[in-house]
């Protein structure tokens, strides 16, 4: 499908119709009610409640006023609906603001001022500096004579650097007057969401001389919501408008994620539902039997002799209605409320604010905080997530000479400085590549300093290092680059840029040296993509060794290379390159092919080594979280050795002898599968031992493993607590998440870059680091945090508390509903199993919504253990991971408690209020107040952390109950007129209440104390320790405890023939030989490259 | 580079107000004890001392309360006289239902001896057993609106099957009113009539607000089957206190309802003659009928349950306190001992 956009032609573009009205709203004024209702009723629970409410309208079977169900139902629907409406209204307001912004467009050669929403496809939009782009435009002209302009795309992809955009070649040199009258056609794909691709063609109509088809790329576009910077004006033709823009298409409602806890609550709800059906059936049968045997004799009931056909159904249905409160109608609303608050706590947490940038944490998904406490696997990216992504040039190796090895900083290596002053060709070429083989834009600040705007941190580091080594990249004037070397101005003209892609793993530029007119190809890239293209005669061995050496130090390496091109060669190639650039289908792939044609016979200049420091607190965080029983997988696009080094330095894996590293690799498929089997075997034998075993796999092997040995790999994944996957593609990252999820593990994916987006979206919980690689990951994520170390707090503090709180809240909700329902059931046995409700309608309606909801909501600030204790004993997270606080057996406990309390309340009430006091309304109120009193004490007993709010809500709620009932009792027309005043003036009422509390709470309190003291859970022990201030709180104790264990296990012997090479801190032990196998290695890596790019291609085709 | 980064964003900020820098800074959360979840709190733990003390205190409060309640209940003098069986003449006992539905005179004489001095006011109750006033069909069969005011007398939807007679609404309608209890008692002591006051036996609020002063019985007990008692047609409902009492439905199948008050003291061994009209049919469902004379205490009528329950709960609490003390002394356990943490003993963490 293609779209043809006719520039400046209203008629022709008419059929594309849509204007630039942006609409992010979910509803309109008209469809809000039907749509919202439909949405709410798509939930099973709501359908169920609606059915109950409808049944209640049948007065023959309803035990109480239908309002007792309709009231809460409507209330709950109103709450959800108004939340939706509020959100939607805000979306509408922001849309409206964007839509009504004034923009300039050019129509028939005249500039007009219109609202942004009136822009049509094909209109020429005129922008001034710092204007926001109103829709997706194809650039036609800019104030810059070269047709360059700069945009900030932060709103689109979160990258804060300026990007260069150029006008299409066909538009070069068209003057302003003509520009306004321009006619032409743009052939572009139908709107899609890929913000990195725009494969289109443009043809201008006469009178323009250049009538050839001219290819357009993303570089020729201005996308909606970007800002025009450092450019006086720019104009472009709109190709996508409104919701069809790239940004508009990117939006989309994410699938709501369901937490493990929600699933468990649903399961329990299901169980209760079944229980309810059983109760209803039993009581229904009993009721019908009683009716036929007993009630017929009771003349005052006047059962008719002839009954309608549905007579048998009446009693069961009545019980169904009576028991419908077993499933608490308010649980959904309560959960939504507290979940919202959990998310707010995360955002409010000042300890999770990145001090450097002032970025607070942000919870985009408010519904899954409990899952944080149940994480079992963390899949983490390396660069920018574990590391700072703050690149610093540290060392280099030029022509076989290592610089910076002594002091660890090549910039201060006198040997290098000498080589520069002496003018060594290799060194100067090396510096030139460092300075200009990139897409960096130097900008002069007001103070006169040069600031580099780079898309990648590596390039930034290289350019800055080059500048410090006297090769200063001074300015970029369209295609003309200016270098200042020792006071001498060098000029290069950029002819082509062969861009970096993750498949190619290298980038090159073709420049023309203005000094001597020579055309040079400058390349930089990963070793395995550069070294195979080395010139035949060159010894790449020293380079490979240098790479290996640097990788072992945990440095990121780039190989720099150079080749002089013959003019003919370049021109010939240039045609092909242009062709490839204008292909509409598979353009990326074709370009890569063409690039390969030029990038060969390279003269390898040397290797740069860039340090990417670990973020603060990463090792501690990982250690703590591993202690908490969370397994870590590192998924990185980086080299194996770099990855292993980083893994070692951040406690990811332990050095020998405690840790063991198993490699899965191989040169052929068989090798890989054999290696996989061997690792699996080792893994099976070692799982019983307290040893850190990790496996390392790279992207190529991973692909084979996933394709052919999925079962084995899954088993491996289950067995291994740690894994390092290097050189993996974004889609492989997502696949790994998928595998762990399929084994029923709770996964958390954390990353910072665009390449992590897929895994973040795939995982149960996606966490984005709002870091230097832009905000793309943070936007896709459920949570975004500033630094990796906040993960510890996010999981151990917020996740754990959320889990505990929800566990209490949900079970308590069932408890209170069951309690009142059991009393109704008991009452039915003394009311002729006829389905009479003991409680009046008002009480039933208010019970779930008012009387019992407030105290339980305050459990959102309950803390069983202080944050410090949890941090010191992360193992306690186990209770959450294993779901110890909410599962069928804890639920059974609550079920039993409600049964017990129901018996207590019921028995005491009917005995204390027997004979002359057994008035219906009074008895009902006594039983209800008994329930409310017990509620208050149960909440109080289960609260660990009493703040003012807790006291206020628990005891205030009790007072509120009486106030509310006094109010009801003051209304003469209500059924309970004066009841509460009468009761409260009777001493027997209060005596009964105390008895209910004493009898109801005594055994529970005793049981709790017994368990707490004699069968304590770990949480209890820590609570005791924390509050008694025992020796456990001294850090030294904790530190020494694991140490002694380490000593016990330290001697390791070689046990089995499948023993894998151990990892140690000494470089020799881990070093993989590069000796005779080196050529194979290259061969292999080349095949890897092609196979992996083939893989991504497949993905794209899908 | 920090400098690089800072200046680039500064340049951006110069351009637009909502650039990333300013937005981020405004996102910095405000500090407050609540938002940081650091509100000052008391974190109680169950130390043996506190728990034992709590149980002791509870037992110390409950046992005396139990004793007091029990005494209060014991102070109440209560005379219960079951008459449903005895008031049927021996020949008719084979078919009690036929007797009670028959036209024969149902007067019955009973003699009650006062066992102990009874201080006024003495309440006269009738007690019904196995009578389900709380039955779903029964309890709903009334119209409060109709009872309250004349203009609502047609609101009889809930009253079926006793809603109307030949299309004219029954006032008071419904099964409850229809089945009004109609045994009557005339008490005499030493051949002197003992005045049983029927004034003020119903709740004041009911008389004043629930039963209208200008609502008179209409078409009552005119249907094909007669249920219970009849009402005096020209007395407003608000003054028909027997009806008002009856319409306060009981929640339990055994219940007492106030019949009247005796406002003189009765002495020990006083003999009271009761002439009762045994009109009400409880025989078809084996219900018992009792006449009850009772004084009250501050806790109400004679009911040992509260006292016994208090003593039991208090006793259990005392026992628990004792048991916990013994357990504490025999098997002291240090709270919060880190050696109980499994990960401090077993290597390899929580799993």
PDB file of N, CA, C and O in Angstrom, chain A residues 627 800 865 869-870 872-879 1016-1026 1030-1034 1037-1038 1041-1042 1045, chain B residues 333-351:
ATOM      1  N   UNK A 627      20.747 -12.152  46.972  1.00  0.00           N
ATOM      2  CA  UNK A 627      20.465 -12.728  48.282  1.00  0.00           C
ATOM      3  C   UNK A 627      18.966 -12.877  48.483  1.00  0.00           C
ATOM      4  O   UNK A 627      18.493 -13.772  49.167  1.00  0.00           O
ATOM      5  N   UNK A 800       7.774  -5.237  47.924  1.00  0.00           N
ATOM      6  CA  UNK A 800       7.450  -6.099  49.047  1.00  0.00           C
ATOM      7  C   UNK A 800       6.276  -5.536  49.838  1.00  0.00           C
ATOM      8  O   UNK A 800       5.334  -6.246  50.152  1.00  0.00           O
ATOM      9  N   UNK A 865       8.004  -4.657  58.372  1.00  0.00           N
ATOM     10  CA  UNK A 865       9.394  -4.483  58.789  1.00  0.00           C
ATOM     11  C   UNK A 865       9.855  -3.128  58.288  1.00  0.00           C
ATOM     12  O   UNK A 865       9.346  -2.631  57.296  1.00  0.00           O
ATOM     13  N   UNK A 869      15.646  -2.957  57.839  1.00  0.00           N
ATOM     14  CA  UNK A 869      15.693  -4.390  58.128  1.00  0.00           C
ATOM     15  C   UNK A 869      15.559  -5.197  56.859  1.00  0.00           C
ATOM     16  O   UNK A 869      16.279  -6.184  56.659  1.00  0.00           O
ATOM     17  N   UNK A 870      14.661  -4.778  56.007  1.00  0.00           N
ATOM     18  CA  UNK A 870      14.476  -5.520  54.764  1.00  0.00           C
ATOM     19  C   UNK A 870      15.745  -5.473  53.935  1.00  0.00           C
ATOM     20  O   UNK A 870      16.182  -6.478  53.374  1.00  0.00           O
ATOM     21  N   UNK A 872      18.706  -5.198  55.003  1.00  0.00           N
ATOM     22  CA  UNK A 872      19.746  -6.032  55.602  1.00  0.00           C
ATOM     23  C   UNK A 872      19.437  -7.514  55.439  1.00  0.00           C
ATOM     24  O   UNK A 872      20.337  -8.344  55.447  1.00  0.00           O
ATOM     25  N   UNK A 873      18.187  -7.833  55.357  1.00  0.00           N
ATOM     26  CA  UNK A 873      17.815  -9.238  55.221  1.00  0.00           C
ATOM     27  C   UNK A 873      16.957  -9.421  53.984  1.00  0.00           C
ATOM     28  O   UNK A 873      15.763  -9.697  54.074  1.00  0.00           O
ATOM     29  N   UNK A 874      17.566  -9.233  52.843  1.00  0.00           N
ATOM     30  CA  UNK A 874      16.752  -9.319  51.622  1.00  0.00           C
ATOM     31  C   UNK A 874      16.124 -10.694  51.437  1.00  0.00           C
ATOM     32  O   UNK A 874      15.175 -10.843  50.688  1.00  0.00           O
ATOM     33  N   UNK A 875      16.664 -11.692  52.129  1.00  0.00           N
ATOM     34  CA  UNK A 875      16.115 -13.042  51.977  1.00  0.00           C
ATOM     35  C   UNK A 875      14.626 -13.080  52.292  1.00  0.00           C
ATOM     36  O   UNK A 875      13.911 -13.964  51.841  1.00  0.00           O
ATOM     37  N   UNK A 876      14.189 -12.106  53.069  1.00  0.00           N
ATOM     38  CA  UNK A 876      12.807 -12.095  53.512  1.00  0.00           C
ATOM     39  C   UNK A 876      11.853 -11.933  52.324  1.00  0.00           C
ATOM     40  O   UNK A 876      10.673 -12.247  52.416  1.00  0.00           O
ATOM     41  N   UNK A 877      12.406 -11.478  51.210  1.00  0.00           N
ATOM     42  CA  UNK A 877      11.577 -11.327  50.016  1.00  0.00           C
ATOM     43  C   UNK A 877      11.002 -12.665  49.579  1.00  0.00           C
ATOM     44  O   UNK A 877      10.008 -12.737  48.869  1.00  0.00           O
ATOM     45  N   UNK A 878      11.660 -13.732  50.030  1.00  0.00           N
ATOM     46  CA  UNK A 878      11.209 -15.070  49.683  1.00  0.00           C
ATOM     47  C   UNK A 878       9.721 -15.262  49.965  1.00  0.00           C
ATOM     48  O   UNK A 878       9.012 -15.933  49.217  1.00  0.00           O
ATOM     49  N   UNK A 879       9.275 -14.661  51.052  1.00  0.00           N
ATOM     50  CA  UNK A 879       7.864 -14.812  51.414  1.00  0.00           C
ATOM     51  C   UNK A 879       6.957 -14.269  50.330  1.00  0.00           C
ATOM     52  O   UNK A 879       5.867 -14.766  50.117  1.00  0.00           O
ATOM     53  N   UNK A1016       7.636 -18.942  65.069  1.00  0.00           N
ATOM     54  CA  UNK A1016       7.686 -17.662  64.356  1.00  0.00           C
ATOM     55  C   UNK A1016       8.092 -17.843  62.898  1.00  0.00           C
ATOM     56  O   UNK A1016       8.888 -18.732  62.572  1.00  0.00           O
ATOM     57  N   UNK A1017       7.539 -17.041  62.065  1.00  0.00           N
ATOM     58  CA  UNK A1017       8.028 -16.981  60.694  1.00  0.00           C
ATOM     59  C   UNK A1017       9.244 -16.073  60.698  1.00  0.00           C
ATOM     60  O   UNK A1017       9.510 -15.380  61.677  1.00  0.00           O
ATOM     61  N   UNK A1018       9.950 -16.069  59.605  1.00  0.00           N
ATOM     62  CA  UNK A1018      11.146 -15.232  59.526  1.00  0.00           C
ATOM     63  C   UNK A1018      10.778 -13.759  59.695  1.00  0.00           C
ATOM     64  O   UNK A1018      11.502 -12.980  60.279  1.00  0.00           O
ATOM     65  N   UNK A1019       9.624 -13.445  59.167  1.00  0.00           N
ATOM     66  CA  UNK A1019       9.193 -12.050  59.286  1.00  0.00           C
ATOM     67  C   UNK A1019       9.013 -11.704  60.759  1.00  0.00           C
ATOM     68  O   UNK A1019       9.464 -10.665  61.236  1.00  0.00           O
ATOM     69  N   UNK A1020       8.401 -12.618  61.511  1.00  0.00           N
ATOM     70  CA  UNK A1020       8.187 -12.377  62.934  1.00  0.00           C
ATOM     71  C   UNK A1020       9.512 -12.205  63.652  1.00  0.00           C
ATOM     72  O   UNK A1020       9.668 -11.308  64.477  1.00  0.00           O
ATOM     73  N   UNK A1021      10.459 -13.071  63.318  1.00  0.00           N
ATOM     74  CA  UNK A1021      11.759 -12.980  64.002  1.00  0.00           C
ATOM     75  C   UNK A1021      12.377 -11.621  63.750  1.00  0.00           C
ATOM     76  O   UNK A1021      12.887 -10.970  64.668  1.00  0.00           O
ATOM     77  N   UNK A1022      12.314 -11.207  62.499  1.00  0.00           N
ATOM     78  CA  UNK A1022      12.915  -9.916  62.188  1.00  0.00           C
ATOM     79  C   UNK A1022      12.159  -8.781  62.861  1.00  0.00           C
ATOM     80  O   UNK A1022      12.759  -7.806  63.302  1.00  0.00           O
ATOM     81  N   UNK A1023      10.856  -8.941  62.940  1.00  0.00           N
ATOM     82  CA  UNK A1023      10.075  -7.911  63.634  1.00  0.00           C
ATOM     83  C   UNK A1023      10.527  -7.817  65.076  1.00  0.00           C
ATOM     84  O   UNK A1023      10.769  -6.732  65.611  1.00  0.00           O
ATOM     85  N   UNK A1024      10.646  -8.963  65.694  1.00  0.00           N
ATOM     86  CA  UNK A1024      11.060  -8.976  67.093  1.00  0.00           C
ATOM     87  C   UNK A1024      12.438  -8.358  67.218  1.00  0.00           C
ATOM     88  O   UNK A1024      12.684  -7.490  68.047  1.00  0.00           O
ATOM     89  N   UNK A1025      13.326  -8.809  66.342  1.00  0.00           N
ATOM     90  CA  UNK A1025      14.702  -8.327  66.423  1.00  0.00           C
ATOM     91  C   UNK A1025      14.753  -6.826  66.230  1.00  0.00           C
ATOM     92  O   UNK A1025      15.430  -6.100  66.954  1.00  0.00           O
ATOM     93  N   UNK A1026      13.980  -6.383  65.244  1.00  0.00           N
ATOM     94  CA  UNK A1026      14.002  -4.969  64.919  1.00  0.00           C
ATOM     95  C   UNK A1026      13.517  -4.127  66.099  1.00  0.00           C
ATOM     96  O   UNK A1026      14.110  -3.105  66.429  1.00  0.00           O
ATOM     97  N   UNK A1030      17.869  -6.079  68.967  1.00  0.00           N
ATOM     98  CA  UNK A1030      18.805  -7.154  69.268  1.00  0.00           C
ATOM     99  C   UNK A1030      20.085  -7.069  68.468  1.00  0.00           C
ATOM    100  O   UNK A1030      20.275  -6.141  67.690  1.00  0.00           O
ATOM    101  N   UNK A1031      20.935  -8.030  68.666  1.00  0.00           N
ATOM    102  CA  UNK A1031      22.245  -8.014  68.024  1.00  0.00           C
ATOM    103  C   UNK A1031      22.148  -8.147  66.505  1.00  0.00           C
ATOM    104  O   UNK A1031      23.087  -7.839  65.796  1.00  0.00           O
ATOM    105  N   UNK A1032      21.010  -8.566  66.068  1.00  0.00           N
ATOM    106  CA  UNK A1032      20.835  -8.789  64.640  1.00  0.00           C
ATOM    107  C   UNK A1032      20.995  -7.513  63.835  1.00  0.00           C
ATOM    108  O   UNK A1032      21.355  -7.529  62.670  1.00  0.00           O
ATOM    109  N   UNK A1033      20.781  -6.399  64.522  1.00  0.00           N
ATOM    110  CA  UNK A1033      20.800  -5.151  63.788  1.00  0.00           C
ATOM    111  C   UNK A1033      22.203  -4.626  63.557  1.00  0.00           C
ATOM    112  O   UNK A1033      22.389  -3.725  62.769  1.00  0.00           O
ATOM    113  N   UNK A1034      23.171  -5.189  64.254  1.00  0.00           N
ATOM    114  CA  UNK A1034      24.512  -4.709  64.001  1.00  0.00           C
ATOM    115  C   UNK A1034      24.989  -5.320  62.706  1.00  0.00           C
ATOM    116  O   UNK A1034      24.854  -6.517  62.480  1.00  0.00           O
ATOM    117  N   UNK A1037      27.520  -8.423  62.324  1.00  0.00           N
ATOM    118  CA  UNK A1037      26.996  -9.764  62.466  1.00  0.00           C
ATOM    119  C   UNK A1037      26.559 -10.336  61.121  1.00  0.00           C
ATOM    120  O   UNK A1037      26.884 -11.454  60.751  1.00  0.00           O
ATOM    121  N   UNK A1038      25.866  -9.492  60.415  1.00  0.00           N
ATOM    122  CA  UNK A1038      25.347  -9.963  59.138  1.00  0.00           C
ATOM    123  C   UNK A1038      26.473 -10.200  58.152  1.00  0.00           C
ATOM    124  O   UNK A1038      26.477 -11.159  57.407  1.00  0.00           O
ATOM    125  N   UNK A1041      28.340 -13.505  58.959  1.00  0.00           N
ATOM    126  CA  UNK A1041      27.628 -14.766  58.793  1.00  0.00           C
ATOM    127  C   UNK A1041      27.890 -15.451  57.449  1.00  0.00           C
ATOM    128  O   UNK A1041      28.320 -16.586  57.434  1.00  0.00           O
ATOM    129  N   UNK A1042      27.638 -14.766  56.352  1.00  0.00           N
ATOM    130  CA  UNK A1042      27.862 -15.471  55.090  1.00  0.00           C
ATOM    131  C   UNK A1042      29.327 -15.799  54.853  1.00  0.00           C
ATOM    132  O   UNK A1042      29.644 -16.782  54.219  1.00  0.00           O
ATOM    133  N   UNK A1045      30.370 -19.095  55.870  1.00  0.00           N
ATOM    134  CA  UNK A1045      29.861 -20.128  54.977  1.00  0.00           C
ATOM    135  C   UNK A1045      30.777 -20.267  53.781  1.00  0.00           C
ATOM    136  O   UNK A1045      31.117 -21.358  53.350  1.00  0.00           O
TER     137      UNK A1045
ATOM    138  N   UNK B 333      12.061 -18.277  75.425  1.00  0.00           N
ATOM    139  CA  UNK B 333      12.532 -18.190  74.061  1.00  0.00           C
ATOM    140  C   UNK B 333      12.910 -16.742  73.808  1.00  0.00           C
ATOM    141  O   UNK B 333      12.115 -15.840  74.034  1.00  0.00           O
ATOM    142  N   UNK B 334      14.127 -16.572  73.368  1.00  0.00           N
ATOM    143  CA  UNK B 334      14.560 -15.210  73.142  1.00  0.00           C
ATOM    144  C   UNK B 334      13.911 -14.697  71.860  1.00  0.00           C
ATOM    145  O   UNK B 334      13.947 -15.364  70.826  1.00  0.00           O
ATOM    146  N   UNK B 335      13.301 -13.552  71.971  1.00  0.00           N
ATOM    147  CA  UNK B 335      12.645 -12.979  70.806  1.00  0.00           C
ATOM    148  C   UNK B 335      13.688 -12.431  69.848  1.00  0.00           C
ATOM    149  O   UNK B 335      14.676 -11.853  70.253  1.00  0.00           O
ATOM    150  N   UNK B 336      13.430 -12.638  68.590  1.00  0.00           N
ATOM    151  CA  UNK B 336      14.286 -12.038  67.584  1.00  0.00           C
ATOM    152  C   UNK B 336      15.689 -12.586  67.571  1.00  0.00           C
ATOM    153  O   UNK B 336      16.651 -11.867  67.306  1.00  0.00           O
ATOM    154  N   UNK B 337      15.825 -13.864  67.882  1.00  0.00           N
ATOM    155  CA  UNK B 337      17.153 -14.459  67.861  1.00  0.00           C
ATOM    156  C   UNK B 337      17.555 -14.727  66.418  1.00  0.00           C
ATOM    157  O   UNK B 337      16.861 -15.462  65.699  1.00  0.00           O
ATOM    158  N   UNK B 338      18.629 -14.118  65.979  1.00  0.00           N
ATOM    159  CA  UNK B 338      18.980 -14.271  64.570  1.00  0.00           C
ATOM    160  C   UNK B 338      19.291 -15.716  64.188  1.00  0.00           C
ATOM    161  O   UNK B 338      19.259 -16.058  63.007  1.00  0.00           O
ATOM    162  N   UNK B 339      19.607 -16.552  65.155  1.00  0.00           N
ATOM    163  CA  UNK B 339      19.928 -17.925  64.760  1.00  0.00           C
ATOM    164  C   UNK B 339      18.689 -18.665  64.272  1.00  0.00           C
ATOM    165  O   UNK B 339      18.793 -19.731  63.691  1.00  0.00           O
ATOM    166  N   UNK B 340      17.537 -18.103  64.532  1.00  0.00           N
ATOM    167  CA  UNK B 340      16.342 -18.742  63.997  1.00  0.00           C
ATOM    168  C   UNK B 340      16.176 -18.492  62.505  1.00  0.00           C
ATOM    169  O   UNK B 340      15.335 -19.080  61.855  1.00  0.00           O
ATOM    170  N   UNK B 341      16.919 -17.551  62.003  1.00  0.00           N
ATOM    171  CA  UNK B 341      16.803 -17.255  60.578  1.00  0.00           C
ATOM    172  C   UNK B 341      17.512 -18.344  59.800  1.00  0.00           C
ATOM    173  O   UNK B 341      18.703 -18.559  59.975  1.00  0.00           O
ATOM    174  N   UNK B 342      16.801 -18.988  58.947  1.00  0.00           N
ATOM    175  CA  UNK B 342      17.365 -20.176  58.305  1.00  0.00           C
ATOM    176  C   UNK B 342      18.560 -19.820  57.438  1.00  0.00           C
ATOM    177  O   UNK B 342      19.489 -20.588  57.318  1.00  0.00           O
ATOM    178  N   UNK B 343      18.526 -18.622  56.858  1.00  0.00           N
ATOM    179  CA  UNK B 343      19.650 -18.308  55.980  1.00  0.00           C
ATOM    180  C   UNK B 343      20.915 -18.006  56.748  1.00  0.00           C
ATOM    181  O   UNK B 343      21.977 -17.885  56.180  1.00  0.00           O
ATOM    182  N   UNK B 344      20.769 -17.840  58.053  1.00  0.00           N
ATOM    183  CA  UNK B 344      21.983 -17.705  58.848  1.00  0.00           C
ATOM    184  C   UNK B 344      22.530 -19.068  59.255  1.00  0.00           C
ATOM    185  O   UNK B 344      23.590 -19.179  59.817  1.00  0.00           O
ATOM    186  N   UNK B 345      21.763 -20.098  59.028  1.00  0.00           N
ATOM    187  CA  UNK B 345      22.238 -21.432  59.367  1.00  0.00           C
ATOM    188  C   UNK B 345      22.591 -22.229  58.120  1.00  0.00           C
ATOM    189  O   UNK B 345      23.652 -22.792  58.007  1.00  0.00           O
ATOM    190  N   UNK B 346      21.648 -22.266  57.193  1.00  0.00           N
ATOM    191  CA  UNK B 346      21.874 -23.067  55.994  1.00  0.00           C
ATOM    192  C   UNK B 346      22.443 -22.177  54.904  1.00  0.00           C
ATOM    193  O   UNK B 346      21.870 -21.141  54.602  1.00  0.00           O
ATOM    194  N   UNK B 347      23.530 -22.557  54.332  1.00  0.00           N
ATOM    195  CA  UNK B 347      24.043 -21.750  53.221  1.00  0.00           C
ATOM    196  C   UNK B 347      23.149 -21.922  52.002  1.00  0.00           C
ATOM    197  O   UNK B 347      22.456 -22.914  51.844  1.00  0.00           O
ATOM    198  N   UNK B 348      23.201 -20.907  51.193  1.00  0.00           N
ATOM    199  CA  UNK B 348      22.484 -21.035  49.931  1.00  0.00           C
ATOM    200  C   UNK B 348      21.211 -20.210  49.860  1.00  0.00           C
ATOM    201  O   UNK B 348      20.505 -20.275  48.880  1.00  0.00           O
ATOM    202  N   UNK B 349      20.956 -19.469  50.903  1.00  0.00           N
ATOM    203  CA  UNK B 349      19.836 -18.535  50.819  1.00  0.00           C
ATOM    204  C   UNK B 349      18.502 -19.192  51.091  1.00  0.00           C
ATOM    205  O   UNK B 349      18.406 -20.344  51.494  1.00  0.00           O
ATOM    206  N   UNK B 350      17.490 -18.416  50.858  1.00  0.00           N
ATOM    207  CA  UNK B 350      16.136 -18.760  51.302  1.00  0.00           C
ATOM    208  C   UNK B 350      15.534 -20.027  50.720  1.00  0.00           C
ATOM    209  O   UNK B 350      14.593 -20.551  51.270  1.00  0.00           O
ATOM    210  N   UNK B 351      16.016 -20.491  49.602  1.00  0.00           N
ATOM    211  CA  UNK B 351      15.303 -21.605  48.984  1.00  0.00           C
ATOM    212  C   UNK B 351      15.762 -22.948  49.505  1.00  0.00           C
ATOM    213  O   UNK B 351      16.884 -23.310  49.307  1.00  0.00           O
TER     214      UNK B 351
END
